[in-house]
Amino acid sequence: MTHRKTKDDLLRLFDKNVHMLIRAEDPLNAEPPPDALRSSFITPVEDFFTRNHAPVPHVDPALYRLRVDGLVRQPLQLSLDDLRRRFPSRSVVATLQCAGNRRHELMAIKRIDGEVPWQTCAVGTAEWRGVALCDLLAAAGVSSDARHVAFLGLDTVRKGEREFGFGGSVPLEKAMSPEVLLAFEMNGAPLRPIHGFPLRVVVPGYIGARSVKWLAQITVQTEPSDNYFQARAYKLFSPGVTADTADWTQGLMLGELSVNAVICAPREAESVPAGTVLLTGYALTGGGRTIERVEISLDGGDSWTVADLSAEGNRWTWRFWQVSLHLPPGAYCACVRAWESAANTQPEKTKHVWNFKGYMNNAWHRVRFNVIG
Ligand code: MTE
């Protein structure tokens, strides 16, 4: 008799807590429950969401080489030892969020096919350690006509008959910013296989897709990457566009994250005792902008209560928020919105941000709960 892998086996295989919520099994896509996510500012690796488009590749660290090519004066080929010896090691505490976080709410408005139904926890914060991409690019010598830096991973994605690697790019200006790392450690330990061992890109303030795992190649070029995950996926289209009508040369190529906020507690449909009710959650934004205020409304946005922001964080991380409200018994719907340093805030209605790929849902997050006497 063959042993059937249970969900717990699968999660354990990838060093994940068994309370993780599996959104797709093969390859594994999973997010933590909201209370676990909100319980620690730095997300333990065991609770860190994981987003994979292909099976996790097995990489022998001794044979591993990183290639740097394209518009550089000196192409490089580096072992892990070379990387550690030649470049100073740096660390950054940064939040990673998938562009598909909160897609589930978009799916409730109108059908979205073939995408992972993420709820609110395809996001996590870690301390990443590695070498700065700008140090590597300085050693390679970037040509004056370079505008973008493309990354390619070692995993093999299959779409119908076609097979290709996972890739993407960032503008040169972002690639030269010191917070962009080629990380070999996550929370003080070597990267786990599912998070990109032995080396991954970490692009703070950008959608998670640009933080390419199992990094094989860095190419300096004049145009953005023509990889499927830059040229087709991770593009934002107008609500009227569908998979059949999309002109793939159009659409907004996603880069910086937008401002977002989520209620982690109470949970949808939860019953809590009357008296002081604690609402908690997270808020984040992109591009190095900062969360300045988080507000909660219990009357659909007619009035707002300002939440307390935790002191922890930097311009590349989320902020945790909480607010205590004195509530008599009844049925409630709480909504949350954040304001960031460029005075951007979030759209009210989910239906107004619907798009056929289900990206970047940052409409007010709502939770219905009951207070019982
Ligand atoms: N890199 C490779 N090589 N393959 C992938 O499938 N997924 C991307 C990105 N890097 C991906 C990748 C996406 S969409 C996200 S959100 C993050 O990795 C998720 O990183 P994590 O699994 O470490 O949380």
Short mmCIF file of C-alpha atoms and ligand atoms in Angstrom, two decimals:
data_model
loop_
_atom_site.label_atom_id
_atom_site.label_comp_id
_atom_site.label_asym_id
_atom_site.label_seq_id
_atom_site.Cartn_x
_atom_site.Cartn_y
_atom_site.Cartn_z
CA MET A 1 0.00 0.00 0.00
CA THR A 2 1.40 3.43 -0.91
CA HIS A 3 1.46 6.08 1.78
CA ARG A 4 -0.74 9.04 0.81
CA LYS A 5 0.78 12.36 1.80
CA THR A 6 -1.49 14.27 4.14
CA LYS A 7 -1.61 18.06 4.22
CA ASP A 8 0.33 18.00 7.47
CA ASP A 9 3.08 15.90 5.83
CA LEU A 10 3.26 18.39 2.98
CA LEU A 11 3.57 21.36 5.30
CA ARG A 12 6.18 19.60 7.45
CA LEU A 13 8.16 18.70 4.35
CA PHE A 14 8.58 22.42 3.70
CA ASP A 15 9.23 23.35 7.36
CA LYS A 16 5.81 24.95 7.78
CA ASN A 17 3.50 24.91 10.79
CA VAL A 18 0.56 22.56 10.33
CA HIS A 19 -1.90 25.40 11.00
CA MET A 20 -0.88 27.00 7.69
CA LEU A 21 -3.78 27.28 5.24
CA ILE A 22 -2.99 25.52 1.99
CA ARG A 23 -4.34 27.39 -1.06
CA ALA A 24 -2.79 25.01 -3.63
CA GLU A 25 -0.90 21.78 -3.04
CA ASP A 26 1.24 21.25 -6.10
CA PRO A 27 3.25 23.39 -6.07
CA LEU A 28 2.64 24.42 -2.46
CA ASN A 29 0.99 27.79 -1.90
CA ALA A 30 0.08 28.50 1.71
CA GLU A 31 -0.63 31.36 4.10
CA PRO A 32 -0.84 31.47 7.91
CA PRO A 33 -4.06 32.12 9.84
CA PRO A 34 -4.49 35.86 10.67
CA ASP A 35 -4.01 35.45 14.44
CA ALA A 36 -0.69 33.65 13.92
CA LEU A 37 0.45 36.30 11.44
CA ARG A 38 -0.42 39.15 13.80
CA SER A 39 1.25 37.52 16.83
CA SER A 40 4.81 38.40 15.84
CA PHE A 41 6.24 41.49 14.13
CA ILE A 42 8.95 39.34 12.54
CA THR A 43 7.15 36.39 10.99
CA PRO A 44 8.69 33.06 12.00
CA VAL A 45 9.79 31.14 8.90
CA GLU A 46 7.37 28.34 9.83
CA ASP A 47 4.49 30.83 9.49
CA PHE A 48 5.77 32.74 6.48
CA PHE A 49 3.46 32.48 3.44
CA THR A 50 4.90 30.79 0.41
CA ARG A 51 4.07 31.43 -3.25
CA ASN A 52 5.40 29.03 -5.87
CA HIS A 53 4.71 28.74 -9.58
CA ALA A 54 6.71 25.52 -10.00
CA PRO A 55 8.18 22.72 -7.89
CA VAL A 56 11.01 23.73 -5.55
CA PRO A 57 14.30 23.04 -7.37
CA HIS A 58 17.03 21.11 -5.60
CA VAL A 59 20.23 23.17 -5.67
CA ASP A 60 23.66 21.83 -4.68
CA PRO A 61 25.33 24.79 -2.91
CA ALA A 62 28.82 23.56 -3.88
CA LEU A 63 27.98 23.61 -7.59
CA TYR A 64 25.87 26.75 -7.45
CA ARG A 65 27.02 29.72 -9.57
CA LEU A 66 25.38 33.12 -10.00
CA ARG A 67 25.87 34.73 -13.42
CA VAL A 68 25.85 38.50 -13.91
CA ASP A 69 25.72 39.56 -17.57
CA GLY A 70 24.17 41.92 -20.11
CA LEU A 71 25.17 45.60 -20.18
CA VAL A 72 28.14 45.29 -17.84
CA ARG A 73 31.83 45.90 -18.41
CA GLN A 74 32.84 42.75 -16.52
CA PRO A 75 30.43 39.78 -16.59
CA LEU A 76 30.70 37.74 -13.38
CA GLN A 77 30.25 34.15 -12.37
CA LEU A 78 30.21 33.75 -8.61
CA SER A 79 30.05 30.84 -6.18
CA LEU A 80 28.41 31.31 -2.80
CA ASP A 81 31.88 31.60 -1.26
CA ASP A 82 32.83 34.30 -3.78
CA LEU A 83 29.73 36.26 -2.87
CA ARG A 84 30.46 36.11 0.84
CA ARG A 85 34.17 36.86 0.45
CA ARG A 86 34.02 39.65 -2.11
CA PHE A 87 31.07 41.66 -0.82
CA PRO A 88 30.12 43.02 2.60
CA SER A 89 27.15 41.32 4.16
CA ARG A 90 24.14 43.53 4.89
CA SER A 91 20.74 42.99 6.42
CA VAL A 92 17.32 44.54 6.03
CA VAL A 93 14.06 43.95 7.86
CA ALA A 94 11.45 44.00 5.11
CA THR A 95 7.89 42.88 4.47
CA LEU A 96 7.14 40.74 1.43
CA GLN A 97 3.59 40.81 0.07
CA CYS A 98 2.21 38.91 -2.89
CA ALA A 99 0.38 41.05 -5.49
CA GLY A 100 -2.44 38.51 -5.17
CA ASN A 101 -2.95 39.03 -1.44
CA ARG A 102 -6.70 39.51 -0.72
CA ARG A 103 -7.68 38.07 -4.13
CA HIS A 104 -10.38 35.99 -2.38
CA GLU A 105 -12.46 39.17 -1.87
CA LEU A 106 -12.17 40.02 -5.59
CA MET A 107 -13.26 36.46 -6.45
CA ALA A 108 -16.41 36.98 -4.39
CA ILE A 109 -17.34 39.91 -6.64
CA LYS A 110 -16.73 38.16 -9.99
CA ARG A 111 -15.11 34.90 -11.00
CA ILE A 112 -11.31 34.80 -11.45
CA ASP A 113 -9.96 31.62 -13.04
CA GLY A 114 -6.64 29.90 -12.52
CA GLU A 115 -5.33 32.06 -9.70
CA VAL A 116 -4.58 31.29 -6.04
CA PRO A 117 -7.47 32.35 -3.74
CA TRP A 118 -5.36 34.21 -1.18
CA GLN A 119 -7.16 35.62 1.83
CA THR A 120 -5.39 38.29 3.89
CA CYS A 121 -2.11 36.65 4.86
CA ALA A 122 0.01 36.30 1.70
CA VAL A 123 2.37 38.67 3.46
CA GLY A 124 5.16 38.41 6.05
CA THR A 125 8.11 40.25 7.52
CA ALA A 126 11.62 38.85 7.90
CA GLU A 127 15.14 39.94 8.62
CA TRP A 128 16.98 39.20 5.40
CA ARG A 129 20.77 38.98 5.24
CA GLY A 130 22.91 38.82 2.14
CA VAL A 131 24.88 41.07 -0.16
CA ALA A 132 23.58 44.30 -1.68
CA LEU A 133 22.72 44.05 -5.36
CA CYS A 134 24.29 47.53 -5.84
CA ASP A 135 27.67 46.21 -4.61
CA LEU A 136 27.54 43.40 -7.16
CA LEU A 137 26.49 45.73 -9.96
CA ALA A 138 29.30 48.13 -9.04
CA ALA A 139 31.80 45.26 -9.34
CA ALA A 140 30.38 44.30 -12.74
CA GLY A 141 30.35 47.93 -13.94
CA VAL A 142 26.97 48.97 -15.34
CA SER A 143 26.96 50.56 -18.84
CA SER A 144 25.47 54.02 -19.27
CA ASP A 145 22.61 52.79 -21.50
CA ALA A 146 21.36 50.28 -18.88
CA ARG A 147 17.83 50.91 -17.51
CA HIS A 148 16.59 47.63 -15.98
CA VAL A 149 17.97 44.69 -14.05
CA ALA A 150 16.40 41.30 -14.79
CA PHE A 151 16.45 38.21 -12.57
CA LEU A 152 15.95 34.56 -13.48
CA GLY A 153 15.29 31.68 -11.10
CA LEU A 154 16.25 28.01 -11.34
CA ASP A 155 12.72 26.64 -11.12
CA THR A 156 10.97 25.39 -14.26
CA VAL A 157 7.43 26.62 -14.85
CA ARG A 158 5.17 24.60 -17.17
CA LYS A 159 2.34 26.29 -19.08
CA GLY A 160 0.72 23.91 -21.58
CA GLU A 161 3.51 22.78 -23.90
CA ARG A 162 5.93 25.47 -22.82
CA GLU A 163 8.60 25.34 -20.11
CA PHE A 164 10.46 28.38 -18.82
CA GLY A 165 12.11 29.84 -15.75
CA PHE A 166 10.52 32.31 -13.33
CA GLY A 167 11.85 35.82 -13.93
CA GLY A 168 11.19 39.51 -13.57
CA SER A 169 12.97 42.82 -13.42
CA VAL A 170 13.22 46.10 -11.56
CA PRO A 171 14.26 49.52 -12.87
CA LEU A 172 18.01 50.17 -12.52
CA GLU A 173 17.37 52.97 -10.03
CA LYS A 174 15.68 50.52 -7.64
CA ALA A 175 18.34 47.86 -8.27
CA MET A 176 20.99 50.39 -7.19
CA SER A 177 19.20 51.19 -3.90
CA PRO A 178 21.03 49.70 -0.91
CA GLU A 179 17.96 47.91 0.52
CA VAL A 180 17.78 45.50 -2.44
CA LEU A 181 19.56 42.33 -1.35
CA LEU A 182 20.64 39.01 -2.71
CA ALA A 183 19.75 37.17 0.47
CA PHE A 184 21.17 33.91 1.76
CA GLU A 185 19.62 34.15 5.24
CA MET A 186 16.10 34.66 6.55
CA ASN A 187 15.61 35.41 10.27
CA GLY A 188 19.18 34.45 11.12
CA ALA A 189 19.24 31.03 9.43
CA PRO A 190 20.12 29.89 5.92
CA LEU A 191 17.18 30.26 3.53
CA ARG A 192 14.93 27.19 3.56
CA PRO A 193 14.55 25.46 0.18
CA ILE A 194 11.01 26.75 -0.31
CA HIS A 195 12.09 30.36 0.25
CA GLY A 196 14.84 30.27 -2.37
CA PHE A 197 17.91 28.42 -1.04
CA PRO A 198 20.72 29.15 -1.62
CA LEU A 199 20.11 32.72 -2.85
CA ARG A 200 17.12 34.93 -3.57
CA VAL A 201 16.46 38.53 -4.44
CA VAL A 202 14.67 40.68 -1.87
CA VAL A 203 13.17 43.86 -3.30
CA PRO A 204 11.67 45.77 -0.34
CA GLY A 205 8.63 47.91 -1.19
CA TYR A 206 7.85 45.96 -4.38
CA ILE A 207 5.37 43.16 -5.08
CA GLY A 208 6.71 39.79 -3.95
CA ALA A 209 7.05 38.53 -7.54
CA ARG A 210 10.16 40.66 -8.08
CA SER A 211 11.94 38.92 -5.19
CA VAL A 212 13.06 36.04 -7.38
CA LYS A 213 13.96 32.83 -5.51
CA TRP A 214 16.69 30.30 -6.44
CA LEU A 215 18.44 33.10 -8.30
CA ALA A 216 20.50 31.87 -11.27
CA GLN A 217 21.12 34.95 -13.36
CA ILE A 218 21.14 38.74 -13.23
CA THR A 219 21.02 40.55 -16.59
CA VAL A 220 21.47 44.28 -16.99
CA GLN A 221 19.46 45.54 -19.97
CA THR A 222 17.70 48.47 -21.65
CA GLU A 223 14.12 47.10 -21.33
CA PRO A 224 12.13 45.36 -18.60
CA SER A 225 12.38 41.54 -18.57
CA ASP A 226 10.42 39.78 -21.32
CA ASN A 227 9.86 36.82 -18.98
CA TYR A 228 6.22 35.67 -18.75
CA PHE A 229 5.99 36.88 -15.13
CA GLN A 230 6.95 40.43 -16.08
CA ALA A 231 5.53 40.74 -19.59
CA ARG A 232 2.17 38.96 -19.05
CA ALA A 233 1.49 38.01 -15.44
CA TYR A 234 1.68 40.62 -12.69
CA LYS A 235 0.13 43.27 -14.93
CA LEU A 236 -2.87 45.28 -13.83
CA PHE A 237 -5.68 45.70 -16.39
CA SER A 238 -8.85 47.76 -16.39
CA PRO A 239 -11.99 45.99 -15.02
CA GLY A 240 -13.52 45.54 -18.50
CA VAL A 241 -10.53 43.56 -19.79
CA THR A 242 -10.61 39.74 -19.68
CA ALA A 243 -8.08 36.98 -20.45
CA ASP A 244 -9.61 36.76 -23.93
CA THR A 245 -9.51 40.47 -24.71
CA ALA A 246 -6.24 41.46 -22.98
CA ASP A 247 -3.63 43.17 -25.13
CA TRP A 248 -0.55 41.90 -23.31
CA THR A 249 1.57 44.79 -24.55
CA GLN A 250 -0.66 46.98 -22.37
CA GLY A 251 -1.49 46.86 -18.66
CA LEU A 252 0.39 48.31 -15.74
CA MET A 253 3.56 46.34 -15.02
CA LEU A 254 3.37 46.00 -11.25
CA GLY A 255 6.27 47.24 -9.16
CA GLU A 256 5.77 49.25 -5.97
CA LEU A 257 3.13 48.06 -3.52
CA SER A 258 0.08 50.23 -2.90
CA VAL A 259 -1.21 51.25 0.54
CA ASN A 260 -3.17 48.50 2.28
CA ALA A 261 -4.57 47.56 5.69
CA VAL A 262 -6.12 44.38 7.07
CA ILE A 263 -8.11 43.45 10.17
CA CYS A 264 -6.66 40.26 11.73
CA ALA A 265 -8.96 40.16 14.79
CA PRO A 266 -11.81 39.69 15.32
CA ARG A 267 -12.21 37.15 12.54
CA GLU A 268 -15.14 37.12 10.11
CA ALA A 269 -18.28 35.83 11.91
CA GLU A 270 -16.50 35.59 15.27
CA SER A 271 -18.46 36.19 18.47
CA VAL A 272 -16.70 38.19 21.15
CA PRO A 273 -17.87 39.15 24.67
CA ALA A 274 -19.39 42.60 25.23
CA GLY A 275 -17.24 45.26 26.85
CA THR A 276 -13.86 46.25 25.52
CA VAL A 277 -13.25 44.69 22.14
CA LEU A 278 -9.72 44.71 20.76
CA LEU A 279 -9.33 45.06 16.99
CA THR A 280 -5.88 44.34 15.58
CA GLY A 281 -4.23 44.14 12.19
CA TYR A 282 -1.43 45.26 9.92
CA ALA A 283 -0.94 48.04 7.38
CA LEU A 284 1.74 48.48 4.75
CA THR A 285 2.67 50.46 1.70
CA GLY A 286 5.33 50.48 -0.99
CA GLY A 287 8.17 52.44 -2.45
CA GLY A 288 9.72 53.37 0.89
CA ARG A 289 6.70 55.46 1.86
CA THR A 290 5.46 55.03 5.43
CA ILE A 291 2.15 54.27 7.11
CA GLU A 292 1.08 57.43 8.92
CA ARG A 293 -2.41 56.59 10.18
CA VAL A 294 -4.82 53.68 10.38
CA GLU A 295 -8.55 54.26 10.93
CA ILE A 296 -11.45 51.98 11.82
CA SER A 297 -15.09 52.59 11.06
CA LEU A 298 -18.12 50.73 12.39
CA ASP A 299 -20.64 52.72 10.36
CA GLY A 300 -19.48 52.11 6.80
CA GLY A 301 -17.11 55.05 6.71
CA ASP A 302 -19.29 57.86 8.12
CA SER A 303 -17.02 58.17 11.16
CA TRP A 304 -13.57 56.84 11.95
CA THR A 305 -11.54 56.01 15.06
CA VAL A 306 -7.77 56.39 14.81
CA ALA A 307 -5.93 53.19 15.77
CA ASP A 308 -2.66 53.00 17.73
CA LEU A 309 0.37 52.13 15.61
CA SER A 310 3.09 49.96 17.13
CA ALA A 311 6.51 51.61 17.25
CA GLU A 312 8.28 48.75 15.49
CA GLY A 313 9.10 49.00 11.84
CA ASN A 314 10.96 50.89 9.16
CA ARG A 315 10.12 52.21 5.68
CA TRP A 316 10.29 48.68 4.23
CA THR A 317 8.02 46.97 6.77
CA TRP A 318 4.42 46.76 7.75
CA ARG A 319 3.11 48.52 10.85
CA PHE A 320 0.95 46.68 13.36
CA TRP A 321 -2.11 48.58 14.61
CA GLN A 322 -4.69 48.06 17.32
CA VAL A 323 -7.72 49.80 18.73
CA SER A 324 -9.92 49.07 21.77
CA LEU A 325 -13.61 49.86 21.35
CA HIS A 326 -16.28 49.70 24.02
CA LEU A 327 -19.10 47.81 22.32
CA PRO A 328 -22.57 46.75 23.54
CA PRO A 329 -24.03 43.48 22.24
CA GLY A 330 -24.98 43.51 18.57
CA ALA A 331 -23.86 42.70 15.04
CA TYR A 332 -21.00 44.81 13.68
CA CYS A 333 -19.15 45.38 10.45
CA ALA A 334 -15.73 46.94 10.92
CA CYS A 335 -13.75 48.42 8.08
CA VAL A 336 -10.18 49.64 8.05
CA ARG A 337 -8.18 52.03 5.91
CA ALA A 338 -4.64 53.37 6.14
CA TRP A 339 -3.07 56.65 5.07
CA GLU A 340 0.55 56.80 3.96
CA SER A 341 3.21 59.47 3.78
CA ALA A 342 2.26 60.63 0.28
CA ALA A 343 -1.32 61.13 1.63
CA ASN A 344 -2.61 58.21 -0.43
CA THR A 345 -5.39 56.17 1.10
CA GLN A 346 -7.45 53.15 0.03
CA PRO A 347 -10.50 52.87 -2.21
CA GLU A 348 -13.78 52.07 -0.47
CA LYS A 349 -15.25 49.34 -2.63
CA THR A 350 -13.77 46.04 -3.70
CA LYS A 351 -15.80 46.05 -6.91
CA HIS A 352 -13.98 49.20 -7.99
CA VAL A 353 -10.57 47.50 -7.96
CA TRP A 354 -11.63 44.19 -9.55
CA ASN A 355 -9.32 43.01 -12.36
CA PHE A 356 -9.29 39.66 -14.13
CA LYS A 357 -5.94 38.53 -12.68
CA GLY A 358 -6.97 39.57 -9.18
CA TYR A 359 -4.03 41.76 -8.21
CA MET A 360 -3.52 44.59 -5.75
CA ASN A 361 -6.80 44.50 -3.86
CA ASN A 362 -6.44 47.38 -1.43
CA ALA A 363 -10.10 48.26 -0.93
CA TRP A 364 -11.21 48.84 2.67
CA HIS A 365 -11.00 45.49 4.44
CA ARG A 366 -14.24 44.58 6.19
CA VAL A 367 -14.99 42.08 8.94
CA ARG A 368 -18.43 41.22 10.29
CA PHE A 369 -18.50 40.05 13.91
CA ASN A 370 -20.93 39.71 16.80
CA VAL A 371 -20.66 41.10 20.30
CA ILE A 372 -22.57 38.93 22.74
CA GLY A 373 -23.83 39.91 26.19
N1 MTE B 1 10.81 33.13 -7.52
C1 MTE B 1 10.81 32.01 -8.25
N2 MTE B 1 11.98 31.59 -8.77
N3 MTE B 1 9.67 31.30 -8.46
C2 MTE B 1 8.46 31.71 -7.96
O1 MTE B 1 7.44 31.04 -8.16
N4 MTE B 1 7.27 33.45 -6.68
C3 MTE B 1 7.29 34.89 -6.45
C4 MTE B 1 8.54 35.29 -5.66
N5 MTE B 1 9.72 34.71 -6.22
C5 MTE B 1 8.43 32.91 -7.20
C6 MTE B 1 9.66 33.59 -6.98
C7 MTE B 1 6.14 35.41 -5.76
S1 MTE B 1 4.77 35.65 -6.73
C8 MTE B 1 6.18 35.77 -4.45
S2 MTE B 1 4.85 36.52 -3.73
C9 MTE B 1 7.34 35.51 -3.62
O2 MTE B 1 8.38 34.87 -4.34
C10 MTE B 1 6.96 34.63 -2.44
O3 MTE B 1 8.08 34.35 -1.69
P1 MTE B 1 8.04 33.25 -0.54
O4 MTE B 1 7.54 31.96 -1.11
O5 MTE B 1 9.41 33.17 -0.01
O6 MTE B 1 7.08 33.79 0.51
#
